Amino acid sequence: ASEAEEHDLVIIGGGVAGYVAAIRAGQEGLKTACIEKRGKLGGTCLNVGCIPSKSLLNNSHLYHQILHDTKKRGIEVGDVKLNLEQMMNAKDTSVDGLTKGIEFLFKKNGVDYVKGTGAFVDQNTVKVNLNDGGEQVLRGKNIIIATGSEATPFPGLNIDEKRIITSTGALSLKEVPKKMVVIGGGIIGLEMASVWSRLGSEVTVVEFLSQIGGPGMDAEIAKQAQKILSKQGIKFKTGTKVTKGDDSGATVALSVESAKGGKEETLDADVVLVAIGRRPYTEGLALENIGIEKDERGRLVIDQEYRTKLPHIRVIGDCTFGPMLAHKAEEEAVAAIEYIKKGYGHVNYGVIPSVMYTHPEVSWVGQNEAEVKASGVKYRVGTFPFSANSRAKTNLDTEGLVKFIADAETDRILGVHIIGANAGEMIAEAALALEYGASCEDVARTCHAHPTLAEAFKEAAMATYSKAIHF
Ligand code: FAD
Ligand code: NAI
């Protein structure tokens, strides 16, 4: 073994949490090493998550639109063909460019990039099994664990990433499956169902709960989303559970029944996507050598400053508490470095936006109506439909609405929920408003450019305490 190299900070994991922490630490003058075993930086998000999924969502939407949505716009096209291989190449080009960009940023900020698998030897020592063979020992005054998450498996279904797949397989199928069943109608399920349904697959989504969208989505918005996605051709079986699967035949046979129990039915599929959530990934870290704790869901236990019970070892991103989102991981990364360097840091967990990148998109920030109701606060709701918005009308893309929930006494915004084209961009304004404790009237009295979709945002805010002008 080589001699240990001393660092101010050793980071295990080069995903969004780890790489952002490494860059920030470099900027702050900390001698930093980042260990990543994948062979590429950017973690789940850049390699098999956010970025490749958005590439496929964007291009499959374009394809679908060219097939079904150009005639009425006065554009006649003939002979539209799908070249799936090229669509996958386009995705890989985006991913490659971005992962290499991070390598460049590491160099620029003096971060040592160590390619291999890190495991604890003791409280300050991490041994790396190098991808190219051999090992390297790193000693850190501080250590950050940022090892991320993995798909939760479905008991009894063997993932081969070809016929029974997770999101990783769904991002690189070689052909469009004739029939696809998606287990789990959360964000991954609905984004991937959209991609493959647009490309021609017959997709059925099986969701255990009575509502699609996964945790956090407002019930009224989820209902709209289900209606719109159904119209696009995706079939839904809500309130339904998969009881067993059999992959011994030419197609996979899934037995499903009502969540409350009842008659069984069999669904046949060429491909089954398991999308029932993700779980923290901490395998191979040899945590037993340092004795830090996990909770019952496998999340590494930390305090408000991201410290484990060994205060120089911190944990950020998907492998600890909170929503499994890239931008949440990024905020934690910056805050963790601030704690190390300055002794204080800050993430506002009440204002972390969520976006589902279907068409229309769904986005939200703050509390949903059920949560506000449960909190006992008196509230008002203001909504504005895109069908009454001039820009949505010119775009011939009028599905959806903006919904504001405000404190009835103070008018303070408690939550904003949007379903509509561009909802993912529009939610940034809501996040800023919530961050600054704005009232609905603050938003409604802010001049918004015309004609923009953002005017629907302003008018929904207006509708909570007065009346919208255009509806
Ligand atoms: P990860 O990105 O999982 O990174 C952890 C890294 O650590 C991995 O690269 C792993 O190889 C490495 N590692 C693990 N153990 C070791 C070890 N012992 N030694 C060395 N390296 C190790 N979030 C959004 O906000 N927006 C989206 O649109 C979005 N889309 C998604 C789509 C899909 C299909 C999926 C699966 C996820 C999506 N997410 C999205 C979630 C997002 O990808 C995660 O929240 C984010 O990647 C978490 O970052 P992380 O750094 O905590 O973990
Ligand atoms: P999820 O938690 O969003 O949704 C899982 C869904 O599966 C839930 O609706 C749940 O009720 C359902 N379910 C669970 N067990 C089931 C069963 N046995 N049968 C039928 N349904 C069942 O998890 P998902 O979609 O796997 O995504 C994981 C995480 O990845 C998300 O929570 C999110 O943090 C992240 N992600 C974020 C994206 C974004 O921001 N656009 C995109 C993709 C993933």
Coordinates of C-alpha atoms in Angstrom, one line a residue, residues 26-262:
G26 CA -11.4 23.9 -3.7
Q27 CA -12.7 27.5 -4.1
E28 CA -12.4 27.9 -0.4
G29 CA -8.8 26.8 -0.4
L30 CA -9.2 23.4 1.2
K31 CA -6.9 20.7 0.0
T32 CA -9.6 18.3 -1.3
A33 CA -9.8 14.8 -2.8
C34 CA -13.0 13.4 -4.3
I35 CA -13.3 9.6 -4.8
E36 CA -15.7 8.2 -7.4
K37 CA -15.9 4.6 -8.6
R38 CA -18.2 5.1 -11.6
G39 CA -15.3 6.2 -13.9
K40 CA -17.2 9.4 -14.6
L41 CA -18.2 12.3 -12.4
G42 CA -21.8 13.6 -11.9
G43 CA -23.3 10.5 -10.2
T44 CA -26.8 9.3 -10.8
C45 CA -28.0 12.7 -11.9
L46 CA -25.6 13.3 -14.8
N47 CA -25.1 9.7 -15.9
V48 CA -28.4 7.8 -15.3
G49 CA -30.8 10.3 -13.9
C50 CA -31.8 13.9 -14.4
I51 CA -29.8 14.7 -17.5
P52 CA -30.3 11.6 -19.7
S53 CA -34.0 11.5 -18.8
K54 CA -34.5 15.1 -19.8
S55 CA -32.7 14.5 -23.1
L56 CA -35.1 11.7 -23.9
L57 CA -38.1 13.6 -22.6
N58 CA -37.3 16.6 -24.7
N59 CA -36.6 14.6 -27.9
S60 CA -39.5 12.2 -27.5
H61 CA -41.8 15.2 -27.0
L62 CA -40.5 16.8 -30.2
Y63 CA -41.1 13.5 -32.1
H64 CA -44.6 13.1 -30.7
Q65 CA -45.4 16.7 -31.5
I66 CA -44.2 16.4 -35.0
L67 CA -46.4 13.3 -35.4
H68 CA -49.5 14.6 -33.8
D69 CA -49.4 18.3 -33.3
T70 CA -48.2 20.2 -36.4
K71 CA -51.1 20.0 -38.9
K72 CA -53.3 22.5 -37.0
R73 CA -50.3 24.8 -36.8
G74 CA -50.0 24.9 -40.6
I75 CA -46.9 22.7 -40.8
E76 CA -47.2 19.6 -42.9
V77 CA -44.5 17.1 -42.6
G78 CA -44.3 13.7 -44.3
D79 CA -42.4 10.5 -43.6
V80 CA -41.5 11.1 -39.9
K81 CA -39.3 8.3 -38.6
L82 CA -37.9 7.4 -35.3
N83 CA -34.1 6.7 -35.2
L84 CA -33.8 5.5 -31.6
E85 CA -30.1 4.9 -31.9
Q86 CA -29.6 8.5 -32.8
M87 CA -31.9 9.7 -30.0
M88 CA -29.7 7.7 -27.6
N89 CA -26.6 9.2 -29.2
A90 CA -27.9 12.7 -28.7
K91 CA -28.5 11.8 -25.0
D92 CA -25.0 10.4 -24.6
T93 CA -23.5 13.6 -26.2
S94 CA -25.3 15.7 -23.6
V95 CA -24.2 13.5 -20.7
D96 CA -20.5 13.3 -21.9
G97 CA -20.2 17.0 -22.3
L98 CA -21.5 17.7 -18.8
T99 CA -19.5 15.0 -17.1
K100 CA -16.3 16.2 -18.8
G101 CA -17.2 19.7 -17.8
I102 CA -17.0 18.7 -14.1
E103 CA -13.6 17.1 -14.6
F104 CA -12.4 20.4 -16.0
L105 CA -13.9 22.3 -13.0
F106 CA -12.0 19.9 -10.7
K107 CA -8.8 20.8 -12.4
K108 CA -9.6 24.5 -12.3
N109 CA -10.2 24.4 -8.5
G110 CA -7.4 22.1 -7.6
V111 CA -9.5 19.1 -6.6
D112 CA -7.7 15.7 -6.6
Y113 CA -10.0 13.2 -8.5
V114 CA -9.4 9.7 -7.4
K115 CA -11.0 7.0 -9.5
G116 CA -12.0 4.0 -7.4
T117 CA -14.0 2.7 -4.5
G118 CA -13.5 4.2 -1.1
A119 CA -13.8 2.4 2.2
F120 CA -13.1 3.5 5.8
V121 CA -10.1 2.1 7.5
D122 CA -10.5 4.3 10.6
Q123 CA -12.1 7.6 11.5
N124 CA -9.7 9.6 9.4
T125 CA -8.5 7.1 6.8
V126 CA -10.1 6.0 3.6
K127 CA -8.6 3.3 1.4
V128 CA -9.4 3.5 -2.3
N129 CA -9.5 0.4 -4.5
L130 CA -8.4 2.1 -7.7
N131 CA -10.4 1.3 -10.8
D132 CA -7.1 0.8 -12.7
G133 CA -5.8 -1.6 -10.1
G134 CA -3.8 -1.0 -6.9
E135 CA -4.9 1.1 -4.0
Q136 CA -4.4 4.6 -2.6
V137 CA -4.8 5.6 1.0
L138 CA -6.2 9.1 1.9
R139 CA -6.3 10.8 5.2
G140 CA -8.8 13.6 5.8
K141 CA -9.1 16.1 8.6
N142 CA -12.7 16.2 7.4
I143 CA -14.6 13.5 5.4
I144 CA -17.9 13.9 3.5
I145 CA -19.9 10.8 2.6
A146 CA -22.0 11.4 -0.5
T147 CA -22.6 8.0 -1.9
G148 CA -26.1 8.6 -3.1
S149 CA -29.0 6.1 -3.7
E150 CA -30.1 3.2 -5.8
A151 CA -33.4 1.9 -7.1
T152 CA -35.5 -0.1 -4.6
P153 CA -35.9 -3.6 -5.9
F154 CA -39.3 -5.3 -6.2
P155 CA -39.3 -8.6 -4.3
G156 CA -39.5 -11.5 -6.6
L157 CA -38.6 -9.6 -9.8
N158 CA -35.0 -10.0 -11.0
I159 CA -33.7 -6.8 -12.5
D160 CA -31.7 -7.6 -15.6
E161 CA -32.0 -4.0 -17.1
K162 CA -33.3 -5.5 -20.3
R163 CA -36.8 -7.0 -19.6
I164 CA -37.1 -6.1 -16.0
I165 CA -35.6 -2.7 -15.6
T166 CA -35.0 0.2 -13.3
S167 CA -34.8 3.8 -14.6
T168 CA -31.2 3.0 -15.7
G169 CA -32.4 0.4 -18.2
A170 CA -35.3 2.6 -19.2
L171 CA -32.8 5.2 -20.3
S172 CA -31.1 2.9 -22.8
L173 CA -33.5 0.4 -24.3
K174 CA -32.4 -0.7 -27.7
E175 CA -35.9 -0.9 -29.1
V176 CA -39.4 0.4 -28.3
P177 CA -41.2 -2.3 -26.3
K178 CA -44.6 -3.2 -27.6
K179 CA -46.1 -3.4 -24.1
M180 CA -44.5 -1.8 -21.1
V181 CA -45.8 -2.0 -17.5
V182 CA -44.5 0.5 -15.0
I183 CA -44.7 -0.4 -11.3
G184 CA -45.0 2.9 -9.4
G185 CA -46.7 6.0 -10.6
G186 CA -44.2 8.4 -9.0
I187 CA -41.9 10.8 -10.8
I188 CA -39.7 8.2 -12.4
G189 CA -42.6 6.1 -13.5
L190 CA -44.4 9.0 -15.1
E191 CA -41.4 10.5 -16.8
M192 CA -40.3 7.2 -18.3
A193 CA -43.9 6.2 -19.2
S194 CA -44.1 9.5 -21.1
V195 CA -40.9 8.8 -23.0
W196 CA -41.8 5.3 -24.1
S197 CA -45.5 5.9 -24.7
R198 CA -44.6 8.9 -27.0
L199 CA -42.2 6.6 -28.9
G200 CA -45.0 4.1 -29.5
S201 CA -45.1 1.7 -26.6
E202 CA -48.4 0.7 -25.0
V203 CA -47.7 1.7 -21.4
T204 CA -49.7 0.8 -18.3
V205 CA -48.8 2.4 -14.9
V206 CA -49.7 0.4 -11.8
E207 CA -49.8 2.6 -8.7
F208 CA -50.5 1.4 -5.2
L209 CA -52.1 4.6 -4.0
S210 CA -55.3 6.2 -5.3
Q211 CA -53.2 9.2 -6.6
I212 CA -50.3 9.3 -9.0
G213 CA -47.3 11.6 -8.8
G214 CA -45.5 10.3 -5.7
P215 CA -45.0 12.1 -2.4
G216 CA -45.7 15.9 -2.2
M217 CA -47.8 16.5 -5.4
D218 CA -51.0 18.3 -4.7
A219 CA -54.1 16.1 -5.1
E220 CA -56.0 18.4 -7.4
I221 CA -52.9 18.8 -9.6
A222 CA -52.3 15.0 -9.6
K223 CA -55.8 14.4 -10.8
Q224 CA -55.4 16.8 -13.7
A225 CA -52.0 15.2 -14.5
Q226 CA -53.6 11.7 -14.6
K227 CA -56.4 13.0 -16.9
I228 CA -54.0 14.7 -19.3
L229 CA -51.5 11.7 -19.4
S230 CA -54.4 9.3 -19.9
K231 CA -55.5 11.4 -22.9
Q232 CA -52.0 11.0 -24.3
G233 CA -52.5 7.2 -24.2
I234 CA -50.9 6.1 -20.9
K235 CA -53.2 3.6 -19.1
F236 CA -53.4 3.8 -15.3
K237 CA -54.3 1.3 -12.7
T238 CA -54.3 3.2 -9.4
G239 CA -55.2 1.7 -6.0
T240 CA -53.6 -1.5 -7.4
K241 CA -50.8 -3.6 -6.2
V242 CA -48.5 -6.0 -8.0
T243 CA -48.6 -9.3 -6.1
K244 CA -46.1 -11.3 -8.1
G245 CA -44.2 -11.5 -11.4
D246 CA -43.2 -14.4 -13.6
D247 CA -40.4 -13.8 -16.1
S248 CA -40.0 -17.4 -17.3
G249 CA -42.1 -16.9 -20.4
A250 CA -41.7 -14.9 -23.7
T251 CA -43.4 -12.0 -21.9
V252 CA -43.3 -11.1 -18.2
A253 CA -46.6 -11.9 -16.5
L254 CA -47.5 -9.6 -13.6
S255 CA -50.3 -10.5 -11.2
V256 CA -52.1 -7.4 -9.9
E257 CA -55.0 -6.9 -7.5
S258 CA -56.9 -4.0 -5.9
A259 CA -54.8 -2.5 -3.1
K260 CA -57.7 -3.3 -0.7
G261 CA -57.6 -6.9 -1.9
G262 CA -59.9 -8.5 -4.4

